[in-house]
């Protein structure tokens, strides 16, 4: 019996740039009514995720920053793994040397050095404000993560991931979309967040369904007894899935819940 559904947001329950479908909202309402813990597990900032939770009427803790931060419904920090100050400074130096746009997240606030189209596109419709300043003027402490962005060249982003894996194998570096390279603490993984909450609630792995669509959801899927990839998922993520559902445009999340949660006879 599934007692916990840990779900990614963008490309999984939220259509890109269009929001929720009524079917997804109704499905999540039904899950919570039946006593199933629905947990949002995302690379988003915590402050950019709370409006989503409120819209869905969820009161469960939020796992944000790829698993680097968990806060409860009241805003209390339950779990946190920041990027060290030293590594953050090294990544900033690397980005400057290679003319790479990065988003720097300090204490759940977003900072950039250039007010360009990349940050405007990133923040559009995501409940996020940002601050423009030289990173030299900031105290580099409590770094949630760093995000390197290039909306024009996905292959360049793939190159960054490969380069940083080799240069800093002790960090967690992953593509969260074709255009985003996420850099964080090695413990800041979606799997860690799910496992932490499951332990707190006394829920076994086989009682957890995990669902996502991008490579940063590989860790998420690993933490579930039933691992579901969206139909629009990357090929890499699909290779880790027990089941591939329909796309986000066709309410794949809802179809997965109907198959594995609302129909117990079909559960593994």
XYZ file of C-alpha atoms in Angstrom:
268
model
C 0.000 0.000 0.000
C 1.373 3.410 -0.965
C 1.582 5.801 1.989
C 3.762 8.524 0.440
C 3.963 10.104 -3.008
C 7.149 12.108 -3.584
C 6.796 14.171 -6.723
C 8.864 16.553 -8.779
C 7.098 19.741 -9.858
C 8.084 21.173 -13.251
C 7.369 18.796 -16.116
C 5.687 16.358 -13.730
C 2.694 18.010 -12.070
C 3.156 21.467 -13.589
C 3.010 21.922 -17.341
C 5.856 24.070 -18.599
C 4.745 27.705 -18.457
C 1.047 26.815 -18.109
C 0.470 25.648 -14.537
C -1.625 22.778 -13.180
C -4.362 20.929 -14.979
C -7.636 20.608 -13.052
C -7.189 16.822 -13.088
C -3.833 17.021 -11.297
C -5.223 19.323 -8.623
C -8.205 17.048 -8.066
C -5.957 13.981 -7.931
C -3.697 15.507 -5.273
C -6.753 16.529 -3.276
C -7.947 12.924 -3.377
C -4.516 11.613 -2.315
C -4.398 13.854 0.743
C -8.020 13.073 1.620
C -7.118 9.380 1.673
C -4.275 10.078 4.114
C -1.380 9.700 1.694
C 1.587 11.992 2.306
C 2.159 14.052 -0.857
C 5.593 15.677 -0.801
C 6.934 18.222 -3.281
C 10.573 17.398 -4.090
C 12.118 20.044 -6.302
C 15.191 21.925 -7.422
C 13.255 25.149 -6.940
C 13.908 27.592 -4.142
C 11.826 27.015 -1.029
C 10.203 30.445 -1.406
C 9.259 29.583 -5.006
C 7.656 26.312 -3.919
C 5.442 27.478 -1.060
C 2.887 29.106 -3.439
C 2.613 25.754 -5.229
C 2.004 23.947 -1.935
C -0.608 26.513 -0.936
C -2.415 26.183 -4.264
C -2.507 22.411 -3.806
C -3.478 22.786 -0.121
C -0.526 20.673 0.985
C 0.703 20.942 4.569
C 3.553 18.426 4.294
C 7.198 19.576 4.468
C 8.778 20.811 1.228
C 12.018 19.334 -0.110
C 13.734 22.080 -2.121
C 17.159 22.771 -3.675
C 17.411 19.190 -5.004
C 17.186 17.890 -1.441
C 19.467 20.442 0.176
C 16.712 21.968 2.308
C 13.574 20.707 4.005
C 11.210 23.049 5.790
C 7.912 22.195 7.402
C 4.619 23.926 6.662
C 5.368 26.560 9.295
C 8.765 27.390 7.815
C 10.897 25.548 10.379
C 14.094 24.072 8.921
C 14.165 20.307 9.434
C 17.172 19.405 7.302
C 19.826 21.414 5.472
C 22.996 20.693 3.496
C 24.538 23.811 1.984
C 27.338 24.142 -0.544
C 30.504 24.989 1.398
C 31.740 28.586 1.244
C 35.038 27.443 -0.255
C 33.455 25.447 -3.086
C 30.966 28.224 -3.781
C 33.845 30.666 -4.301
C 35.591 28.191 -6.609
C 32.453 27.792 -8.737
C 31.998 31.575 -8.921
C 35.600 31.911 -10.129
C 35.084 29.131 -12.700
C 31.930 30.804 -14.025
C 33.609 34.193 -14.385
C 36.597 32.691 -16.210
C 34.305 30.922 -18.677
C 31.692 33.689 -19.132
C 28.923 31.555 -17.626
C 25.758 32.995 -16.139
C 25.114 31.663 -12.655
C 22.338 32.084 -10.145
C 23.690 32.229 -6.601
C 21.298 31.250 -3.807
C 22.076 32.529 -0.319
C 19.606 31.905 2.518
C 16.809 31.249 0.003
C 17.470 34.521 -1.853
C 18.583 34.732 -5.468
C 21.553 36.849 -6.564
C 22.979 37.448 -10.044
C 25.766 39.671 -11.320
C 24.017 40.555 -14.595
C 20.386 41.478 -15.162
C 20.054 39.570 -18.435
C 17.503 37.546 -20.399
C 18.578 34.326 -18.684
C 17.550 35.415 -15.190
C 14.401 37.109 -16.507
C 13.336 33.907 -18.252
C 14.238 31.813 -15.206
C 12.181 33.894 -12.770
C 9.201 34.538 -15.057
C 6.070 33.097 -13.460
C 7.985 31.319 -10.670
C 7.193 33.599 -7.688
C 10.858 34.641 -7.523
C 12.512 38.029 -7.164
C 16.240 38.525 -7.617
C 19.018 40.878 -6.591
C 21.660 42.214 -8.987
C 25.081 42.924 -7.478
C 28.720 41.930 -7.612
C 29.247 38.675 -5.750
C 32.376 40.315 -4.322
C 30.061 42.530 -2.281
C 28.325 39.544 -0.692
C 29.325 37.429 2.246
C 29.436 33.990 0.640
C 27.784 31.976 3.407
C 24.759 29.676 3.673
C 24.847 28.883 -0.056
C 21.856 26.709 -0.919
C 23.205 25.931 -4.391
C 24.577 27.470 -7.581
C 22.803 27.148 -10.916
C 24.652 27.643 -14.214
C 22.350 28.506 -17.126
C 22.559 28.654 -20.918
C 19.192 28.699 -22.674
C 20.917 28.926 -26.063
C 23.178 25.871 -26.018
C 22.175 22.664 -24.207
C 25.373 20.940 -25.341
C 27.402 23.569 -23.520
C 25.482 22.760 -20.337
C 26.220 19.057 -20.777
C 29.884 19.985 -21.080
C 29.766 21.892 -17.786
C 28.283 18.874 -15.999
C 31.006 16.593 -17.370
C 33.754 19.108 -16.562
C 32.588 19.724 -12.996
C 32.088 15.998 -12.326
C 35.768 15.496 -13.107
C 36.972 18.627 -11.337
C 34.847 18.298 -8.193
C 33.687 14.663 -7.831
C 32.904 15.387 -4.189
C 30.047 17.736 -5.186
C 26.576 16.938 -6.540
C 26.451 18.206 -10.124
C 23.454 17.391 -12.320
C 21.349 18.651 -15.231
C 17.862 19.548 -14.065
C 16.717 20.677 -17.525
C 18.651 20.706 -20.809
C 19.677 24.294 -19.945
C 20.458 24.036 -16.208
C 23.564 22.726 -14.470
C 22.944 22.416 -10.729
C 25.876 22.486 -8.293
C 25.396 21.623 -4.639
C 26.492 19.713 -1.579
C 26.965 15.962 -2.131
C 24.196 15.347 0.431
C 21.783 17.690 -1.365
C 19.982 14.989 -3.331
C 16.286 14.347 -3.701
C 16.764 10.805 -2.404
C 18.178 12.123 0.863
C 15.165 14.347 1.417
C 12.668 11.575 0.742
C 14.541 9.133 2.978
C 14.688 11.670 5.805
C 10.928 12.242 5.785
C 10.128 8.551 5.351
C 12.187 7.767 8.439
C 10.445 10.527 10.400
C 7.043 9.136 9.435
C 7.935 5.443 9.784
C 7.233 4.765 6.104
C 9.038 1.923 4.332
C 10.616 2.270 0.896
C 8.106 -0.116 -0.638
C 5.326 2.207 0.571
C 6.707 5.179 -1.408
C 5.923 6.131 -5.001
C 8.355 8.554 -6.624
C 7.776 10.350 -9.920
C 9.745 12.816 -12.060
C 10.941 13.774 -15.522
C 14.571 15.012 -15.570
C 18.031 13.653 -14.774
C 17.989 15.323 -11.350
C 15.051 13.007 -10.577
C 17.236 9.904 -10.855
C 17.983 10.179 -7.150
C 14.283 10.740 -6.473
C 13.292 7.573 -8.317
C 15.938 5.553 -6.467
C 14.222 6.340 -3.160
C 10.852 4.904 -4.151
C 9.446 1.403 -3.991
C 7.595 2.274 -7.188
C 9.632 4.537 -9.470
C 7.678 6.306 -12.198
C 9.046 8.356 -15.084
C 6.873 10.781 -17.005
C 6.314 10.151 -20.701
C 8.218 13.377 -21.358
C 11.147 12.248 -19.185
C 14.741 12.037 -20.354
C 15.943 8.702 -21.710
C 18.365 8.442 -18.796
C 15.624 8.829 -16.196
C 13.372 6.305 -17.948
C 16.113 3.698 -17.559
C 15.684 3.965 -13.760
C 11.885 3.680 -13.805
C 9.681 0.718 -12.977
C 6.948 2.281 -15.067
C 6.680 5.039 -17.675
C 3.429 6.954 -17.538
C 1.955 9.464 -19.993
C 3.315 12.988 -20.509
C 2.656 16.007 -18.312
C 0.432 17.434 -21.060
C -1.711 14.286 -20.878
C -1.920 14.112 -17.067
C 0.664 11.357 -16.701
C 0.835 11.987 -12.958
C -2.882 11.306 -12.579
C -2.652 8.121 -14.655
C 0.196 6.833 -12.494
C -1.817 7.458 -9.326
C -4.811 5.656 -10.803
C -2.655 2.659 -11.635
C -0.578 2.304 -8.479
C -2.347 4.166 -5.667
C -6.090 4.118 -6.290
C -6.076 0.531 -7.634
C -4.357 -1.568 -4.923
C -4.655 -4.790 -6.922
C -2.215 -3.338 -9.483
C 0.423 -2.291 -6.992
C 3.731 -4.141 -6.833
